[in-house]
Coordinates of C-alpha atoms and ligand atoms in Angstrom, one line a residue:
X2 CA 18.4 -26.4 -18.5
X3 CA 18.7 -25.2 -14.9
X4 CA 15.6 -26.5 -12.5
X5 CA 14.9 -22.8 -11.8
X6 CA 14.5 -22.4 -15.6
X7 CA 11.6 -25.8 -15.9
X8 CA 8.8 -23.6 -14.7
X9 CA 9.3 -21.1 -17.2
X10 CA 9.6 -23.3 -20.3
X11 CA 6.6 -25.0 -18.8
X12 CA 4.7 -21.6 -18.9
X13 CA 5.8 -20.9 -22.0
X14 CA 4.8 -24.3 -23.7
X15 CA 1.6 -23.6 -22.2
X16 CA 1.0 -20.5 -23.5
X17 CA 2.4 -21.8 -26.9
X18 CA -0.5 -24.6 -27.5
X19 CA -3.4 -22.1 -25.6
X20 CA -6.3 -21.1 -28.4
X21 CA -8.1 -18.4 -26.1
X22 CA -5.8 -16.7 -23.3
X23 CA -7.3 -14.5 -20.4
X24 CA -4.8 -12.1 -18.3
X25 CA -5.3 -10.7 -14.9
X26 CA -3.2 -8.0 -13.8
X27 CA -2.6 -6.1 -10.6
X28 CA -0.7 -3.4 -9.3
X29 CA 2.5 -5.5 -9.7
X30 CA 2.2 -5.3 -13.0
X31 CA 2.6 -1.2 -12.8
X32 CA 4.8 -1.7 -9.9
X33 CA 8.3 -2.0 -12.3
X34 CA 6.6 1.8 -14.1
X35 CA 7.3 3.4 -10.3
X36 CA 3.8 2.8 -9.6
X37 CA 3.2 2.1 -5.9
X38 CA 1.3 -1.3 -5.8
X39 CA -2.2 -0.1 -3.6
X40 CA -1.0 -1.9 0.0
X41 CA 2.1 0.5 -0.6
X42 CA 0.4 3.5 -2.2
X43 CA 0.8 5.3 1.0
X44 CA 4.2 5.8 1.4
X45 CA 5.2 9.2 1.4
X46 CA 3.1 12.1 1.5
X47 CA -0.5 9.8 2.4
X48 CA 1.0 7.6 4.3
X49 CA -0.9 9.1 7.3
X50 CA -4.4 7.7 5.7
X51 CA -6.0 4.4 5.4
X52 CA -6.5 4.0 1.8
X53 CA -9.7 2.2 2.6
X54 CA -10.9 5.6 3.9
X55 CA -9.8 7.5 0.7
X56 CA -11.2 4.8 -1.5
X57 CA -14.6 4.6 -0.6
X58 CA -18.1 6.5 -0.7
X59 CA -17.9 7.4 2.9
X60 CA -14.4 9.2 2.9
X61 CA -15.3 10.8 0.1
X62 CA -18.7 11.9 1.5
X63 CA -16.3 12.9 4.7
X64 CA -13.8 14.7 2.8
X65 CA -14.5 15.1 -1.1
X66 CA -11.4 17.7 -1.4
X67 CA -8.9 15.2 -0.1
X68 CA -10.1 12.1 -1.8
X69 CA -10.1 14.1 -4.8
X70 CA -6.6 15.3 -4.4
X71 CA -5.2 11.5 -3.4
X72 CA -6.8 10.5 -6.7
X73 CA -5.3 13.3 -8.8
X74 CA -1.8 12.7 -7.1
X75 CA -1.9 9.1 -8.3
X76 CA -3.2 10.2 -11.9
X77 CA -0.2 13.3 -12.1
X78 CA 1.8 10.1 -11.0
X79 CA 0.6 8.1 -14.0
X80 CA 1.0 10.3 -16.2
X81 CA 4.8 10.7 -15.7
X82 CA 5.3 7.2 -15.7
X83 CA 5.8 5.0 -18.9
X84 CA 4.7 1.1 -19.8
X85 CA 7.2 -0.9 -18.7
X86 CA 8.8 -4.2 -20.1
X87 CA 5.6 -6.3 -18.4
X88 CA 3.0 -4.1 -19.8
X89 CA 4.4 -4.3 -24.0
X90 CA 5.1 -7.9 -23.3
X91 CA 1.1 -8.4 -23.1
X92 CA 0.9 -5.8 -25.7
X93 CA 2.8 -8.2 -28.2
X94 CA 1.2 -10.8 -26.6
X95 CA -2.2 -9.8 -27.6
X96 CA -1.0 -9.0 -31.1
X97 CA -0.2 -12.6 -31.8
X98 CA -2.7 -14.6 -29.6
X99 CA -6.2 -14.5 -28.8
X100 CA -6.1 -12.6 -25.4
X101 CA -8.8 -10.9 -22.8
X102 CA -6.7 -8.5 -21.0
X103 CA -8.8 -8.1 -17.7
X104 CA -7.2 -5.4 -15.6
X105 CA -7.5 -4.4 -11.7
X106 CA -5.3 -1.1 -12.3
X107 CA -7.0 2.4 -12.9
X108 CA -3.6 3.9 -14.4
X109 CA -3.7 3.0 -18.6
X110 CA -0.6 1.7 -18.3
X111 CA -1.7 -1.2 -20.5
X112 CA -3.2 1.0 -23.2
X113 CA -0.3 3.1 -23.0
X114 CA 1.7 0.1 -24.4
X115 CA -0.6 -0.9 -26.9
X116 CA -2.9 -3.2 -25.5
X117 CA -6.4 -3.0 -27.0
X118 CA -10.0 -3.8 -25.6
X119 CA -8.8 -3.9 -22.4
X120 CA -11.4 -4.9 -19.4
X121 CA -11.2 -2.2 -16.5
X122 CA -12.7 -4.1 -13.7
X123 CA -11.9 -1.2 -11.2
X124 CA -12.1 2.0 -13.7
X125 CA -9.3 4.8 -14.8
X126 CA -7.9 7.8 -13.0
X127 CA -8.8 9.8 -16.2
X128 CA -12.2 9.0 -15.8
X129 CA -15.1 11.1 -13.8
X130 CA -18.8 10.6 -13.0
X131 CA -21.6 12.7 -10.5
X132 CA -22.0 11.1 -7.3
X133 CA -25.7 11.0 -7.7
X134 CA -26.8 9.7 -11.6
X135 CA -23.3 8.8 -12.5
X136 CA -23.4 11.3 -15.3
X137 CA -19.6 10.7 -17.2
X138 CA -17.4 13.6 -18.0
X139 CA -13.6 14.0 -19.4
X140 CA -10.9 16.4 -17.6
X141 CA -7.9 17.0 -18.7
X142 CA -4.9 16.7 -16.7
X143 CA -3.7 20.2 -16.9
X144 CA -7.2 21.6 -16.1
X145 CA -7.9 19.3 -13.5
X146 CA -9.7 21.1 -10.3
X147 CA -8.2 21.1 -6.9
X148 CA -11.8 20.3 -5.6
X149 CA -14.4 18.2 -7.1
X150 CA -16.6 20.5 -9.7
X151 CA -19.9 20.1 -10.1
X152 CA -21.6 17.8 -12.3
X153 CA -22.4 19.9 -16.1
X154 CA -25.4 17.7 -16.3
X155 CA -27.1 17.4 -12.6
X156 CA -25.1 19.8 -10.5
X157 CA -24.1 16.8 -8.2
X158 CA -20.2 17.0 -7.2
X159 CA -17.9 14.9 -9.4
X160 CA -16.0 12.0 -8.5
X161 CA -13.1 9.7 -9.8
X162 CA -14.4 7.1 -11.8
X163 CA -13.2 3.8 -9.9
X164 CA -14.5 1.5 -8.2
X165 CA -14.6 2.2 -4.3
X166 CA -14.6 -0.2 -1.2
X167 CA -18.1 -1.6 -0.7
X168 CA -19.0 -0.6 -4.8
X169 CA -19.9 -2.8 -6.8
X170 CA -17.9 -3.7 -10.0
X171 CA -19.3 -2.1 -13.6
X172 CA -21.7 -5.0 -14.0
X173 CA -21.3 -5.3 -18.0
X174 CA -17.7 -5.5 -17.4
X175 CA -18.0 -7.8 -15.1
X176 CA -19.6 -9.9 -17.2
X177 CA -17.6 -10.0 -20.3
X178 CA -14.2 -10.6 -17.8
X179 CA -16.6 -14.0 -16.6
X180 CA -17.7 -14.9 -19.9
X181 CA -13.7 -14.5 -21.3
X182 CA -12.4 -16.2 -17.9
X183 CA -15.1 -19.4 -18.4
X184 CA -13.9 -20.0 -21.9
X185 CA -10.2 -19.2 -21.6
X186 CA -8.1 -22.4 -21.8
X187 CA -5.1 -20.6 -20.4
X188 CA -5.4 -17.8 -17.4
X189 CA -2.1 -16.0 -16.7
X190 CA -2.7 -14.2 -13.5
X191 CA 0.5 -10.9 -13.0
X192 CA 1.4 -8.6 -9.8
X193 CA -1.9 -9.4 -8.3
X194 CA -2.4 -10.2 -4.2
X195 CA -6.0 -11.7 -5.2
X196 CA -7.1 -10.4 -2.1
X197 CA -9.9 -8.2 -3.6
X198 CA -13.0 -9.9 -4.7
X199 CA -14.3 -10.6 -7.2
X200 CA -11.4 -10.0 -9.3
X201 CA -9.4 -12.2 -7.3
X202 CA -12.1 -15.3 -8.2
X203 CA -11.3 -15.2 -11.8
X204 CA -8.6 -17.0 -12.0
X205 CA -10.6 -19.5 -9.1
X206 CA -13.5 -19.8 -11.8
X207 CA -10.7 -20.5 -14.9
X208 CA -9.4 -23.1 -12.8
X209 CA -12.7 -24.8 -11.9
X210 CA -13.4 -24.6 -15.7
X211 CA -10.1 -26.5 -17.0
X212 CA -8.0 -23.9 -17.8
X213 CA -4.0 -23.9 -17.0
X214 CA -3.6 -21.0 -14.5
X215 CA -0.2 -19.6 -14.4
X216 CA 0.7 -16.5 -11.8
X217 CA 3.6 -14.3 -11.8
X218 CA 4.6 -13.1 -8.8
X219 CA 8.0 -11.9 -7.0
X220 CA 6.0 -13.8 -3.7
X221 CA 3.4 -16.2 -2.9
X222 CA -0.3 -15.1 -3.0
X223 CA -3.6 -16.2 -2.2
X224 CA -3.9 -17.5 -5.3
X225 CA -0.6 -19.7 -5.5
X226 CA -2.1 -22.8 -3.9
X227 CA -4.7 -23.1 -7.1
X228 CA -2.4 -22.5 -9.8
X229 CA -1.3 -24.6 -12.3
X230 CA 2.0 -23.1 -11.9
X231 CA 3.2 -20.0 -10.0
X232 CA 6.4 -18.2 -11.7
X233 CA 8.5 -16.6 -8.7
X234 CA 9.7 -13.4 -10.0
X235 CA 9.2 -9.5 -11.4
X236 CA 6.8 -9.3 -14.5
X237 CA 9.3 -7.1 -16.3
X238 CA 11.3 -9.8 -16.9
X239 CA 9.3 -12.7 -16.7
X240 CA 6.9 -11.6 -19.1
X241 CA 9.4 -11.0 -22.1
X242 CA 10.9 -14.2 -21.6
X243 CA 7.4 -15.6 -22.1
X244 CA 6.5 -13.7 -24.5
X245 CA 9.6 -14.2 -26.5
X246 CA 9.9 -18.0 -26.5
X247 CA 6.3 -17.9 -28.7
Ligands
LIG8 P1 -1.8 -5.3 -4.3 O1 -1.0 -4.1 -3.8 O2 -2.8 -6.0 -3.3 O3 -0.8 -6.5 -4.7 C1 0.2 -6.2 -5.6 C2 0.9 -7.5 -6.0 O4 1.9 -7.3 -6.9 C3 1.6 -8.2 -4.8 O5 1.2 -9.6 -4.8 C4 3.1 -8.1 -5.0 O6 3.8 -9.2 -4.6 C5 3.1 -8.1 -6.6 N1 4.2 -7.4 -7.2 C6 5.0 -6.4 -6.6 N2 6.0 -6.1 -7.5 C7 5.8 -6.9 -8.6 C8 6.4 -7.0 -9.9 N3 7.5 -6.3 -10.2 N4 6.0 -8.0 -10.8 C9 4.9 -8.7 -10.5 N5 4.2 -8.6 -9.3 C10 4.7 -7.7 -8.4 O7 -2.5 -4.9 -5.6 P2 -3.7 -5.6 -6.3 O8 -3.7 -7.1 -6.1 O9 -3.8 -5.1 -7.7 O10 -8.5 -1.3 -6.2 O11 -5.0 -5.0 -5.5 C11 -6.3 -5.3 -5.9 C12 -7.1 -4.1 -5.7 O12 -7.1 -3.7 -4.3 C13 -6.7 -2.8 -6.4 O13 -7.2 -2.8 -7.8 C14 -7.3 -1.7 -5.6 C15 -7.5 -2.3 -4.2 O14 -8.8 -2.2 -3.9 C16 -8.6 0.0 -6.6 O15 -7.7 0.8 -6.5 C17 -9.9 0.4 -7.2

């Protein structure tokens, strides 16, 4: 076996004797779909905004129409992208071990694959709620608005259901990602920066709690220094080799 290849027999062995898995993913896991990961969302036709004005309460108090229109960009762009090899890797992954799939991305990629129960930490594209009570509505792609509408319950303007800059997280969410992450004994942490809190403190918390931590990643992160072992390299094809070594 080449040196290159110990870490990865190591992850998979690991994987192989964990009872109760927990994954984290990030927008490295979409990234091999055509997704932009978010520091790179903005090439192209936004890459004259700070996404950290589009993505939070005050830009879109500032400009609903074009915070509404960056999010429906990104969801049209989900929509013509398909689960790649990372994303059904977890899917058969889930299908033969105890998994918590706890997700940073708002695309459905995962679902789309055949993931199940999976933990939205940040929300979905395809999902809408009134900026004042939160009141949840469904749109359709293909009828979606080119401005926000107004709320069919309170009249308040609609807005993309994700998790903003300054937001806080959906606190029952939260809280089933913690109680998953505290009792995992294995933590395998994909295409994440874990810059963003407090996402990025799971895989901190499995650590402190015993658990092997295991991070695939084409380059270092914030995270590498506290894992058990960090796998250098694109998910799509580090998660199938995983995966298929079980
Ligand atoms: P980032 O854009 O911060 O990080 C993406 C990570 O994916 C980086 O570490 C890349 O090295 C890695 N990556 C790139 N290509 C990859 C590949 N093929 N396989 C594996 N990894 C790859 O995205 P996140 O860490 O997900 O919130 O950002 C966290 C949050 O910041 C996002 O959820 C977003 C933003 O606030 C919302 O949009 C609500």
């Amino acid at each position: 076996m080449r040196a290159a290849d110990e870490p990865l027999a190591a992850a998979a062995q690991a994987i192989q004797h964990a009872r109760r898995l927990v994954v984290l993913t990030g927008a490295g896991v979409s990234r091999e779909s055509g997704i932009p990961t978010f520091r790179d969302a903005l090439e192209g036709l936004w890459a004259q905004y700070d996404p950290q004005q589009l993505a939070s309460p005050a830009g879109f108090r500032r400009d609903p129409t074009l915070v509404w229109q960056w999010y429906a960009a990104r969801r049209r762009a989900v929509a013509a992208a398909q689960p790649n090899a990372a994303h059904i890797a977890l899917a058969r992954l889930g299908a033969v071990k105890a998994t918590t799939l706890i997700t940073q991305n708002v695309d459905g990629l995962h679902e789309a694959a055949g993931s199940t129960a999976v933990l939205h930490l940040h929300g979905a594209l395809d999902r809408y709620k009134c900026v004042d009570r939160g009141h949840g509505h469904d749109i359709a792609l293909e009828t979606l608005p080119d401005a926000p509408p107004p709320c069919s319950v309170c009249g308040a303007l609609l807005r993309p259901d994700v998790v903003w800059f300054g937001e806080m997280l959906p606190p029952e969410i939260l809280s089933r990602a913690i109680a998953a992450t505290e009792q995992a004994d294995l933590m395998l942490v994909v295409g994440t920066s874990g810059l963003v809190h407090p996402a990025a403190s799971l895989p901190l918390l499995a650590a402190q709690c015993g658990a092997v931590t295991i991070e695939v990643n084409p380059e270092a992160t914030a995270l590498t220094p506290h894992m058990t072992l960090s796998l250098r390299g694109a998910a799509g094809a580090l998660l199938p080799a995983l995966v298929d070594s079980l």
